[in-house]
Amino acid sequence: MRIFLWLVALLATAIGLAVMARFNAGNVVLFYPPYRVDLSLNFFLLLLVLLFLLSYGVLNAIRTAQKMPARVAQYRQGRREREGNRAFREALKALFEGRFGHSEKAAARAEDLEENRGLAALIGARAAHRMRQTARRDAWLAKAEAEPTLKAARLMTAIELLVDEEKPEAALDHVRELNATGTRHIHALRLALKANQRAKNWPEVLRLTRSLDKNNALHPALSQRLRELAYDDLLSARSHDAESVRRVWADVPASDRVKPAIAVRAADAFNTHGLHEEAAGVVEKALAEAWDDRLVCAYRRAAAPQGSPALLAQIERCEQWAGSHPGDAELGLTLGTLCLKQKLWGKAQRYLEQALSDAIESGTVREIHLKLAQLHEALNHPEQAAAHYRQCALTSLI
């Protein structure tokens, strides 16, 4: 409809001009001595229109010629951007596909475009790392340093790659630099945790684990395992004396103290320094939360000196446990061992023989035979002691 209206208007204008030209009798005289040119007014107007169109065309051509270098440069820049972006996409695609050599080559082409230079360097670093080309990887990371806006991304990449390369100390240097920028997001904490774990910096591992737990950023099983590893190292340090063990244990949260693995490690640390009563107290609190054979074994190792009130209290406590856990071989072995140490021969023999009938694990059976052999040896029963020693040896061969 719009085209039709334009055609009607154009035709009306043409008809109007034709009518006006037909009845226009005027003329134009151009006089320049000794020359004189007579033109009709219609022809003169036509010449003016043609002159205007010619001038417009010439000026437009000049303006277009002047803009040509800029347009050529713009065209070349656009082509360079298209090629750089295409190479950038190829680098990412190849990286995700596992074609690391192709990804690094594409990243080298993509860095020709200034806007892509920093990110292309990070892609090239990851690709070179996957090919175990550490020199090229470091060169790519050095190129990324020229982009201040990518500092956090570069540090995160460097930490991840160095941790993967088993260089935790170098990774921790980057972690400290990252912390100085104020970056504290979850993935940064995870990488810092991994780096500190590889570096065996257990106090920091504990701090980061607690921080990640507050944000539900660690699987509970992994969190628990990391805590166990950390406390195992902190409590078993050779430089510890009795007071050091007490200080380390005092810093352990109450919720962790009752975990079986941690309680066992603490009890063994206390036993190593002769703090048997404290070791027994640790195990008793943990057993009050959850029954675990590892804790029962640790309680056996925490036996107080012979004839002490503490040893009698331990025997009484074990007898109370036996009422609620009948048929527990480890508990029977523990009771027999404590009674043997107190020289309660009858009780010791009864508990050990009952434990022998309930035991399934070969290690438990071997230890019961050893304790029975020691019992009969103390009672001057050489034949029975020899029989149990023989059974102990045979069980060791299984």
C-alpha atoms as one frame of an Amber mdcrd trajectory, in Angstrom:
protein
   0.000   0.000   0.000   2.805   2.377   0.837   4.513   1.749  -2.519   1.270
   2.448  -4.334   0.875   5.801  -2.558   4.454   6.729  -3.422   3.796   5.932
  -7.094   0.626   8.064  -7.093   2.503  10.976  -5.522   5.358  10.635  -8.022
   2.982  10.581 -10.980   1.078  13.603  -9.662   4.341  15.529  -9.255   5.461
  14.644 -12.786   2.129  15.733 -14.260   2.236  18.968 -12.300   5.773  19.781
 -13.495   4.841  18.964 -17.098   1.815  21.284 -16.979   3.830  24.092 -15.405
   6.637  23.716 -17.972   4.167  23.843 -20.884   2.658  27.150 -19.869   5.953
  28.675 -18.650   7.040  31.204 -21.324   9.970  32.710 -19.419  13.579  32.600
 -20.591  17.045  33.231 -19.151  19.790  35.290 -20.816  23.421  34.722 -19.928
  25.510  37.619 -21.186  29.313  37.671 -21.079  30.688  40.058 -23.751  31.011
  39.314 -26.508  28.958  36.183 -25.827  25.248  35.869 -25.219  23.322  32.709
 -24.425  19.520  32.583 -24.478  17.909  29.695 -22.573  14.351  28.886 -21.769
  13.513  29.006 -18.124  12.541  25.303 -18.134  15.848  24.264 -19.670  17.751
  26.455 -17.220  15.990  24.819 -14.282  16.804  21.415 -15.740  20.478  22.398
 -16.023  20.455  23.580 -12.403  19.087  20.230 -11.255  21.654  18.345 -13.320
  24.441  20.570 -12.005  23.301  19.939  -8.444  23.244  16.173  -9.003  26.690
  16.265 -10.623  28.137  18.332  -7.770  26.558  16.009  -5.212  28.038  12.970
  -6.999  31.517  14.505  -7.192  31.499  15.554  -3.536  30.201  12.150  -2.456
  32.939  10.435  -4.458  35.587  12.645  -2.815  34.162  11.967   0.653  34.036
   8.215  -0.064  37.650   8.261  -1.257  38.707  10.083   1.897  36.971   7.507
   4.087  38.380   4.549   2.174  41.562   4.050   4.334  39.486   4.072   7.519
  36.962   1.668   6.038  39.758  -0.650   4.883  41.285  -0.540   8.373  37.872
  -1.189   9.898  37.325  -4.097   7.560  40.706  -5.575   8.423  40.026  -5.072
  12.148  36.645  -6.774  11.807  38.223  -9.675   9.965  40.924  -9.929  12.644
  38.257  -9.925  15.367  36.248 -12.605  13.584  39.335 -14.774  13.149  40.475
 -14.162  16.742  37.063 -14.988  18.167  36.829 -18.067  15.968  40.256 -19.207
  17.200  39.202 -18.488  20.796  36.109 -20.665  20.422  38.200 -23.402  18.792
  40.676 -23.270  21.692  37.895 -23.678  24.258  36.210 -26.456  22.286  39.470
 -28.355  21.812  40.335 -27.961  25.511  37.008 -29.491  26.550  37.444 -32.249
  23.963  40.876 -33.157  25.326  42.724 -32.151  22.143  45.272 -30.097  24.056
  47.783 -29.584  21.248  45.103 -28.173  18.971  43.793 -26.060  21.845  47.205
 -24.499  22.481  47.687 -23.697  18.785  44.240 -22.115  18.605  45.018 -20.095
  21.759  48.179 -18.807  20.073  46.061 -17.545  17.164  43.415 -16.123  19.499
  45.936 -13.997  21.418  46.480 -11.873  18.298  43.266 -10.151  19.308  43.997
  -7.885  22.277  40.614  -8.476  23.914  41.252 -12.229  23.977  44.920 -12.126
  24.933  44.597 -12.748  28.663  41.953 -15.475  28.491  43.734 -17.136  25.554
  46.884 -17.257  27.710  44.987 -19.044  30.490  43.573 -21.559  27.999  47.041
 -22.116  26.558  48.440 -22.631  30.078  45.856 -25.294  30.865  46.432 -27.046
  27.540  50.222 -27.017  27.982  49.852 -28.326  31.545  47.750 -31.256  30.362
  50.558 -32.131  27.966  53.107 -31.858  30.826  54.846 -28.957  29.105  55.620
 -26.978  32.244  57.933 -24.456  30.551  55.286 -23.512  28.005  52.658 -23.459
  30.750  54.702 -20.994  32.809  55.275 -18.864  29.714  51.521 -18.678  29.111
  50.908 -17.710  32.744  53.564 -15.006  32.462  51.699 -13.570  29.476  48.505
 -13.495  31.529  50.210 -11.266  34.125  49.947  -8.380  31.655  46.165  -8.351
  32.217  45.501  -6.863  35.687  41.759  -7.567  35.433  42.536 -11.312  35.195
  44.733 -11.458  38.281  42.318 -13.580  40.312  41.675 -15.909  37.363  45.418
 -16.291  36.761  46.145 -17.044  40.417  43.298 -19.559  40.634  44.573 -21.296
  37.498  48.153 -21.330  38.776  47.096 -22.776  42.147  45.059 -25.539  40.528
  47.819 -26.493  38.095  50.588 -26.427  40.721  48.562 -28.560  43.107  47.983
 -31.036  40.301  51.740 -31.040  39.652  52.421 -31.902  43.312  54.063 -28.539
  44.052  52.091 -27.451  47.124  54.623 -24.900  48.366  54.541 -22.968  45.099
  50.758 -23.251  45.111  50.614 -21.831  48.634  52.655 -18.804  47.523  49.910
 -18.068  44.989  47.269 -18.727  47.650  48.812 -16.045  49.848  48.891 -13.655
  46.895  45.261 -14.472  46.163  44.277 -13.879  49.794  45.964 -10.488  49.635
  43.484  -9.487  46.919  40.586 -10.253  49.258  39.264 -13.192  47.211  37.454
 -15.643  49.503  35.001 -17.542  47.330  34.320 -21.253  47.790  36.457 -22.620
  44.961  39.436 -20.590  46.152  39.039 -22.117  49.620  38.838 -25.611  48.109
  42.060 -25.067  46.173  43.753 -23.636  49.265  42.585 -26.686  51.227  44.033
 -29.055  48.645  47.330 -27.173  48.533  47.666 -27.170  52.332  46.767 -30.845
  52.458  49.515 -31.670  49.952  51.932 -29.500  51.945  50.819 -31.254  55.168
  49.997 -27.918  56.762  47.430 -29.527  59.043  46.446 -26.539  61.248  45.484
 -24.630  58.110  43.706 -27.727  56.761  41.573 -27.784  59.907  40.778 -24.067
  59.624  39.783 -24.336  55.958  37.762 -27.493  56.584  35.742 -25.746  59.279
  35.228 -22.729  57.024  34.002 -24.887  54.139  31.765 -26.898  56.461  29.983
 -23.702  57.472  29.046 -23.210  53.812  28.180 -26.888  53.233  30.916 -26.917
  50.573  32.491 -30.262  51.558  31.033 -33.733  51.562  30.653 -34.840  55.206
  32.731 -37.976  54.604  35.579 -35.960  53.079  35.394 -33.391  55.847  35.571
 -36.090  58.494  38.498 -37.807  56.776  40.451 -34.559  56.542  39.878 -33.884
  60.224  41.060 -37.372  61.086  44.227 -36.951  59.015  44.914 -33.560  60.551
  44.455 -34.695  64.150  46.398 -37.888  63.478  49.394 -35.801  62.439  49.002
 -33.162  65.142  48.668 -35.723  67.928  51.447 -38.000  66.705  54.123 -35.334
  66.192  57.426 -36.595  67.577  58.240 -33.211  69.066  55.259 -33.428  71.444
  55.667 -33.916  75.172  52.806 -34.624  77.563  51.867 -30.957  77.917  51.930
 -30.438  74.146  49.508 -33.327  73.696  47.208 -31.801  76.313  47.307 -28.411
  74.551  46.546 -29.943  71.162  43.656 -31.947  72.610  42.279 -28.878  74.379
  41.939 -27.148  70.999  39.907 -30.004  69.501  36.172 -29.149  69.343  33.902
 -31.262  71.523  32.082 -32.632  68.476  35.358 -34.038  67.109  36.586 -35.489
  70.403  33.937 -38.214  70.360  34.699 -39.357  66.795  36.197 -42.879  67.061
  39.246 -42.350  64.828  40.179 -39.078  66.519  39.571 -40.418  70.029  41.725
 -43.495  69.297  44.560 -41.301  68.003  44.343 -39.077  71.088  44.257 -42.058
  73.454  47.359 -43.522  71.811  49.120 -40.156  72.110  48.270 -39.974  75.828
  49.357 -43.598  76.326  52.683 -42.890  74.614  53.451 -40.296  77.304  52.177
 -42.445  80.177  48.910 -40.530  80.615  46.802 -43.671  80.846  44.001 -42.202
  82.950  43.508 -39.344  80.482  43.586 -41.824  77.607  40.919 -43.919  79.307
  38.802 -40.822  79.906  38.965 -39.904  76.220  37.842 -43.396  75.194  35.043
 -43.533  77.775  33.522 -40.280  76.490  33.714 -41.477  72.893  32.163 -44.846
  73.741  29.323 -43.048  75.486  28.442 -41.558  72.088  28.918 -44.600  69.846
  30.211 -48.125  70.353  33.275 -48.926  68.261  35.736 -51.824  68.527  38.641
 -49.488  67.775  37.811 -47.570  70.940  37.624 -50.792  72.954  41.114 -51.728
  71.724  42.391 -48.280  72.687  40.827 -48.717  76.145  42.745 -51.964  76.513
  45.987 -50.164  75.734  45.100 -47.483  78.307  45.211 -49.922  81.245  46.254
 -48.205  84.465  49.147 -49.568  86.596  48.612 -52.804  88.507  46.941 -52.435
  91.877  45.843 -48.852  91.225  42.271 -47.714  91.910  42.109 -46.541  88.302
  42.666 -50.106  87.031  39.911 -51.450  89.287  37.599 -48.679  88.034  38.405
 -49.670  84.443  37.537 -53.306  85.151  34.274 -52.265  86.741  33.436 -50.018
  83.784  34.155 -52.842  81.324  31.917 -55.213  83.265  29.112 -52.649  82.962
  29.684 -52.484  79.217  29.687 -56.268  78.983  26.124 -56.297  80.292  24.929
 -54.124  77.396  27.233 -55.649  74.745  27.220 -59.399  75.270  29.259 -61.496
  72.878  31.672 -58.682  72.005  35.039 -60.402  71.540  37.081 -57.196  71.759
  35.381 -56.222  75.009  35.962 -59.734  76.409  39.621 -59.533  75.431  39.872
 -56.119  77.085  38.266 -57.362  80.288  40.534 -60.424  80.347  43.617 -58.261
  79.735  42.728 -55.858  82.551  41.985 -58.713  84.956  45.247 -60.390  83.947
  47.148 -57.201  84.747  45.385 -57.027  88.132  46.174 -60.757  88.647  42.536
 -61.715  88.909  43.350 -65.104  87.383  39.895 -66.651  87.486  38.116 -63.685
  85.971  40.854 -63.229  83.403  40.596 -66.857  82.247  36.804 -66.772  82.100
  36.643 -63.577  80.076  39.427 -64.620  77.714  37.938 -68.051  77.010  34.522
 -66.455  76.409  36.136 -63.945  74.052  37.886 -66.806  72.230  34.550 -68.464
  71.549  33.077 -65.191  70.243  36.088 -64.014  68.205  36.027 -64.040  64.409
  38.918 -61.811  63.369  42.265 -63.620  63.197  44.083 -60.749  64.879  41.718
 -60.872  67.845  42.040 -64.691  68.078  45.841 -64.448  68.014  45.910 -61.861
  70.804  43.502 -63.913  72.948  45.720 -66.992  72.593  48.728 -64.871  73.560
  46.988 -63.551  76.690  45.845 -67.078  77.665  49.396 -68.332  77.190  50.704
 -65.585  79.481  47.967 -66.393  81.996  48.848 -70.118  82.130  52.520 -69.282
  82.241  51.890 -67.083  85.293  49.880 -69.936  86.858  52.728 -72.382  86.134
  50.770 -74.418  83.591  53.516 -74.977  81.014  51.604 -77.436  78.811  48.532
 -75.221  78.477  50.747 -72.141  77.950  52.660 -73.973  75.201  49.407 -75.011
  73.519  48.171 -71.424  73.400  51.549 -70.189  72.180  51.339 -72.775  69.405
  47.811 -71.691  68.490  48.977 -68.074  68.482  51.782 -68.945  66.066  49.459
 -70.958  63.817  46.951 -68.097  63.719  49.743 -65.737  62.642  50.391 -67.956
  59.607  46.798 -67.801  58.384
